[in-house]
Amino acid sequence: MCGIAGIIDWTKNLDKDDAVIFKKIQKTLSRRGPDQKGIFIEKSVALIHTRLSVIDIENGRQPMSLEHQGERFVMVYNGELYNTSELRSSLRKLGHIFDGHSDTEVLLHAYAQWREACVNFLNGIFAFAVWERNGRRLFV
């Protein structure tokens, strides 16, 4: 099980001073994900993650990012996709290249391909948030 959290504050730029708050939030999630932790901060957005490592320990680190067709996506995720191999196969046919074996990476590529419609292709239990850097949009 992992822990995810996030903050958007359109009124200011989040910075290193705010990181103290994000680390406190992250600490409250530590029992949900004791193995790894990560924080993404950019302007008005922070995504916070703690991870229980199960599959692809090195390549499943989060927040995970992906550049695709001129957009940068950053995601935090908790859950399990039961159809990971089928999705990976479909996405490979569409030209996606994977670095690891985690369902996190498959989900991020699925979002990059289909945006919010990706949920129509998912079979599993999950919660996730994706930040679109150029579009300045968060999907949860």
PDB file of N, CA and C in Angstrom, residues 49-99:
ATOM      1  N   HIS A  49       4.392  11.453  -1.991  1.00  0.00           N
ATOM      2  CA  HIS A  49       4.211  10.011  -2.103  1.00  0.00           C
ATOM      3  C   HIS A  49       5.045   9.254  -1.081  1.00  0.00           C
ATOM      4  N   THR A  50       4.480   8.177  -0.553  1.00  0.00           N
ATOM      5  CA  THR A  50       5.232   7.180   0.207  1.00  0.00           C
ATOM      6  C   THR A  50       4.907   5.835  -0.414  1.00  0.00           C
ATOM      7  N   ARG A  51       5.891   4.944  -0.458  1.00  0.00           N
ATOM      8  CA  ARG A  51       5.723   3.703  -1.227  1.00  0.00           C
ATOM      9  C   ARG A  51       6.023   2.458  -0.418  1.00  0.00           C
ATOM     10  N   LEU A  52       5.142   1.499  -0.577  1.00  0.00           N
ATOM     11  CA  LEU A  52       5.408   0.137  -0.159  1.00  0.00           C
ATOM     12  C   LEU A  52       5.858  -0.579  -1.423  1.00  0.00           C
ATOM     13  N   SER A  53       7.133  -0.942  -1.499  1.00  0.00           N
ATOM     14  CA  SER A  53       7.692  -1.538  -2.718  1.00  0.00           C
ATOM     15  C   SER A  53       7.294  -2.994  -2.837  1.00  0.00           C
ATOM     16  N   VAL A  54       6.647  -3.327  -3.959  1.00  0.00           N
ATOM     17  CA  VAL A  54       6.242  -4.702  -4.206  1.00  0.00           C
ATOM     18  C   VAL A  54       6.831  -5.175  -5.533  1.00  0.00           C
ATOM     19  N   ILE A  55       6.573  -4.427  -6.604  1.00  0.00           N
ATOM     20  CA  ILE A  55       7.031  -4.808  -7.943  1.00  0.00           C
ATOM     21  C   ILE A  55       7.953  -3.727  -8.479  1.00  0.00           C
ATOM     22  N   ASP A  56       9.027  -4.146  -9.137  1.00  0.00           N
ATOM     23  CA  ASP A  56       9.979  -3.246  -9.803  1.00  0.00           C
ATOM     24  C   ASP A  56      10.426  -2.132  -8.864  1.00  0.00           C
ATOM     25  N   ILE A  57      11.162  -2.527  -7.856  1.00  0.00           N
ATOM     26  CA  ILE A  57      11.560  -1.629  -6.776  1.00  0.00           C
ATOM     27  C   ILE A  57      12.284  -0.387  -7.297  1.00  0.00           C
ATOM     28  N   GLU A  58      13.194  -0.536  -8.252  1.00  0.00           N
ATOM     29  CA  GLU A  58      13.956   0.616  -8.749  1.00  0.00           C
ATOM     30  C   GLU A  58      13.166   1.487  -9.718  1.00  0.00           C
ATOM     31  N   ASN A  59      12.444   0.860 -10.641  1.00  0.00           N
ATOM     32  CA  ASN A  59      11.773   1.630 -11.690  1.00  0.00           C
ATOM     33  C   ASN A  59      10.358   2.079 -11.329  1.00  0.00           C
ATOM     34  N   GLY A  60       9.904   1.774 -10.119  1.00  0.00           N
ATOM     35  CA  GLY A  60       8.568   2.178  -9.714  1.00  0.00           C
ATOM     36  C   GLY A  60       8.547   3.379  -8.793  1.00  0.00           C
ATOM     37  N   ARG A  61       9.701   4.050  -8.653  1.00  0.00           N
ATOM     38  CA  ARG A  61       9.780   5.208  -7.750  1.00  0.00           C
ATOM     39  C   ARG A  61       8.818   6.304  -8.166  1.00  0.00           C
ATOM     40  N   GLN A  62       8.294   6.992  -7.156  1.00  0.00           N
ATOM     41  CA  GLN A  62       7.341   8.074  -7.399  1.00  0.00           C
ATOM     42  C   GLN A  62       7.702   9.282  -6.548  1.00  0.00           C
ATOM     43  N   PRO A  63       7.230  10.453  -6.941  1.00  0.00           N
ATOM     44  CA  PRO A  63       6.454  10.759  -8.124  1.00  0.00           C
ATOM     45  C   PRO A  63       7.197  10.345  -9.399  1.00  0.00           C
ATOM     46  N   MET A  64       6.453   9.796 -10.332  1.00  0.00           N
ATOM     47  CA  MET A  64       7.014   9.322 -11.599  1.00  0.00           C
ATOM     48  C   MET A  64       6.659  10.329 -12.687  1.00  0.00           C
ATOM     49  N   SER A  65       7.623  10.577 -13.578  1.00  0.00           N
ATOM     50  CA  SER A  65       7.354  11.540 -14.653  1.00  0.00           C
ATOM     51  C   SER A  65       7.587  10.902 -16.015  1.00  0.00           C
ATOM     52  N   LEU A  66       6.964  11.505 -17.013  1.00  0.00           N
ATOM     53  CA  LEU A  66       7.042  11.030 -18.388  1.00  0.00           C
ATOM     54  C   LEU A  66       6.881  12.208 -19.333  1.00  0.00           C
ATOM     55  N   GLU A  67       7.756  12.273 -20.321  1.00  0.00           N
ATOM     56  CA  GLU A  67       7.597  13.232 -21.417  1.00  0.00           C
ATOM     57  C   GLU A  67       6.914  12.492 -22.562  1.00  0.00           C
ATOM     58  N   HIS A  68       5.817  13.056 -23.074  1.00  0.00           N
ATOM     59  CA  HIS A  68       5.096  12.417 -24.180  1.00  0.00           C
ATOM     60  C   HIS A  68       4.439  13.491 -25.033  1.00  0.00           C
ATOM     61  N   GLN A  69       4.790  13.506 -26.305  1.00  0.00           N
ATOM     62  CA  GLN A  69       4.213  14.431 -27.280  1.00  0.00           C
ATOM     63  C   GLN A  69       4.199  15.874 -26.793  1.00  0.00           C
ATOM     64  N   GLY A  70       5.333  16.314 -26.275  1.00  0.00           N
ATOM     65  CA  GLY A  70       5.488  17.705 -25.870  1.00  0.00           C
ATOM     66  C   GLY A  70       4.922  18.058 -24.504  1.00  0.00           C
ATOM     67  N   GLU A  71       4.385  17.091 -23.794  1.00  0.00           N
ATOM     68  CA  GLU A  71       3.842  17.346 -22.459  1.00  0.00           C
ATOM     69  C   GLU A  71       4.639  16.540 -21.434  1.00  0.00           C
ATOM     70  N   ARG A  72       4.811  17.118 -20.271  1.00  0.00           N
ATOM     71  CA  ARG A  72       5.437  16.393 -19.174  1.00  0.00           C
ATOM     72  C   ARG A  72       4.350  16.063 -18.152  1.00  0.00           C
ATOM     73  N   PHE A  73       4.263  14.794 -17.825  1.00  0.00           N
ATOM     74  CA  PHE A  73       3.291  14.298 -16.862  1.00  0.00           C
ATOM     75  C   PHE A  73       4.031  13.850 -15.607  1.00  0.00           C
ATOM     76  N   VAL A  74       3.475  14.174 -14.440  1.00  0.00           N
ATOM     77  CA  VAL A  74       4.026  13.728 -13.167  1.00  0.00           C
ATOM     78  C   VAL A  74       2.891  13.093 -12.385  1.00  0.00           C
ATOM     79  N   MET A  75       3.132  11.874 -11.868  1.00  0.00           N
ATOM     80  CA  MET A  75       2.051  11.123 -11.239  1.00  0.00           C
ATOM     81  C   MET A  75       2.451  10.551  -9.880  1.00  0.00           C
ATOM     82  N   VAL A  76       1.469  10.530  -8.972  1.00  0.00           N
ATOM     83  CA  VAL A  76       1.532   9.734  -7.749  1.00  0.00           C
ATOM     84  C   VAL A  76       0.368   8.760  -7.814  1.00  0.00           C
ATOM     85  N   TYR A  77       0.595   7.544  -7.293  1.00  0.00           N
ATOM     86  CA  TYR A  77      -0.365   6.458  -7.497  1.00  0.00           C
ATOM     87  C   TYR A  77      -0.321   5.485  -6.329  1.00  0.00           C
ATOM     88  N   ASN A  78      -1.476   4.970  -5.995  1.00  0.00           N
ATOM     89  CA  ASN A  78      -1.599   3.868  -5.057  1.00  0.00           C
ATOM     90  C   ASN A  78      -2.593   2.888  -5.642  1.00  0.00           C
ATOM     91  N   GLY A  79      -2.250   1.614  -5.629  1.00  0.00           N
ATOM     92  CA  GLY A  79      -3.212   0.622  -6.065  1.00  0.00           C
ATOM     93  C   GLY A  79      -2.576  -0.540  -6.773  1.00  0.00           C
ATOM     94  N   GLU A  80      -3.425  -1.230  -7.500  1.00  0.00           N
ATOM     95  CA  GLU A  80      -2.991  -2.379  -8.286  1.00  0.00           C
ATOM     96  C   GLU A  80      -3.860  -2.460  -9.531  1.00  0.00           C
ATOM     97  N   LEU A  81      -3.200  -2.566 -10.669  1.00  0.00           N
ATOM     98  CA  LEU A  81      -3.916  -2.772 -11.925  1.00  0.00           C
ATOM     99  C   LEU A  81      -3.869  -4.257 -12.252  1.00  0.00           C
ATOM    100  N   TYR A  82      -5.033  -4.851 -12.405  1.00  0.00           N
ATOM    101  CA  TYR A  82      -5.106  -6.281 -12.697  1.00  0.00           C
ATOM    102  C   TYR A  82      -4.813  -6.576 -14.165  1.00  0.00           C
ATOM    103  N   ASN A  83      -4.945  -5.591 -15.025  1.00  0.00           N
ATOM    104  CA  ASN A  83      -4.733  -5.793 -16.460  1.00  0.00           C
ATOM    105  C   ASN A  83      -3.471  -5.073 -16.953  1.00  0.00           C
ATOM    106  N   THR A  84      -2.439  -5.031 -16.122  1.00  0.00           N
ATOM    107  CA  THR A  84      -1.196  -4.333 -16.474  1.00  0.00           C
ATOM    108  C   THR A  84      -0.588  -4.872 -17.761  1.00  0.00           C
ATOM    109  N   SER A  85      -0.469  -6.186 -17.897  1.00  0.00           N
ATOM    110  CA  SER A  85       0.201  -6.740 -19.081  1.00  0.00           C
ATOM    111  C   SER A  85      -0.580  -6.442 -20.362  1.00  0.00           C
ATOM    112  N   GLU A  86      -1.902  -6.491 -20.302  1.00  0.00           N
ATOM    113  CA  GLU A  86      -2.710  -6.181 -21.486  1.00  0.00           C
ATOM    114  C   GLU A  86      -2.568  -4.707 -21.874  1.00  0.00           C
ATOM    115  N   LEU A  87      -2.608  -3.826 -20.872  1.00  0.00           N
ATOM    116  CA  LEU A  87      -2.422  -2.398 -21.146  1.00  0.00           C
ATOM    117  C   LEU A  87      -1.044  -2.114 -21.726  1.00  0.00           C
ATOM    118  N   ARG A  88      -0.010  -2.719 -21.128  1.00  0.00           N
ATOM    119  CA  ARG A  88       1.359  -2.523 -21.625  1.00  0.00           C
ATOM    120  C   ARG A  88       1.449  -2.940 -23.089  1.00  0.00           C
ATOM    121  N   SER A  89       0.861  -4.077 -23.419  1.00  0.00           N
ATOM    122  CA  SER A  89       0.876  -4.567 -24.796  1.00  0.00           C
ATOM    123  C   SER A  89       0.172  -3.588 -25.741  1.00  0.00           C
ATOM    124  N   SER A  90      -0.989  -3.106 -25.349  1.00  0.00           N
ATOM    125  CA  SER A  90      -1.725  -2.132 -26.178  1.00  0.00           C
ATOM    126  C   SER A  90      -0.934  -0.849 -26.358  1.00  0.00           C
ATOM    127  N   LEU A  91      -0.316  -0.373 -25.302  1.00  0.00           N
ATOM    128  CA  LEU A  91       0.453   0.869 -25.370  1.00  0.00           C
ATOM    129  C   LEU A  91       1.725   0.700 -26.198  1.00  0.00           C
ATOM    130  N   ARG A  92       2.357  -0.460 -26.113  1.00  0.00           N
ATOM    131  CA  ARG A  92       3.536  -0.718 -26.963  1.00  0.00           C
ATOM    132  C   ARG A  92       3.151  -0.645 -28.443  1.00  0.00           C
ATOM    133  N   LYS A  93       1.999  -1.182 -28.777  1.00  0.00           N
ATOM    134  CA  LYS A  93       1.533  -1.136 -30.171  1.00  0.00           C
ATOM    135  C   LYS A  93       1.310   0.296 -30.635  1.00  0.00           C
ATOM    136  N   LEU A  94       1.061   1.196 -29.675  1.00  0.00           N
ATOM    137  CA  LEU A  94       0.873   2.615 -29.998  1.00  0.00           C
ATOM    138  C   LEU A  94       2.189   3.394 -29.948  1.00  0.00           C
ATOM    139  N   GLY A  95       3.303   2.693 -29.716  1.00  0.00           N
ATOM    140  CA  GLY A  95       4.619   3.326 -29.754  1.00  0.00           C
ATOM    141  C   GLY A  95       5.233   3.653 -28.409  1.00  0.00           C
ATOM    142  N   HIS A  96       4.606   3.294 -27.317  1.00  0.00           N
ATOM    143  CA  HIS A  96       5.157   3.586 -25.995  1.00  0.00           C
ATOM    144  C   HIS A  96       6.289   2.622 -25.671  1.00  0.00           C
ATOM    145  N   ILE A  97       7.320   3.155 -25.020  1.00  0.00           N
ATOM    146  CA  ILE A  97       8.486   2.375 -24.610  1.00  0.00           C
ATOM    147  C   ILE A  97       8.576   2.436 -23.092  1.00  0.00           C
ATOM    148  N   PHE A  98       8.765   1.276 -22.471  1.00  0.00           N
ATOM    149  CA  PHE A  98       8.788   1.180 -21.017  1.00  0.00           C
ATOM    150  C   PHE A  98      10.186   0.908 -20.498  1.00  0.00           C
ATOM    151  N   ASP A  99      10.510   1.514 -19.361  1.00  0.00           N
ATOM    152  CA  ASP A  99      11.813   1.328 -18.728  1.00  0.00           C
ATOM    153  C   ASP A  99      11.797   0.202 -17.698  1.00  0.00           C
TER     154      ASP A  99
END
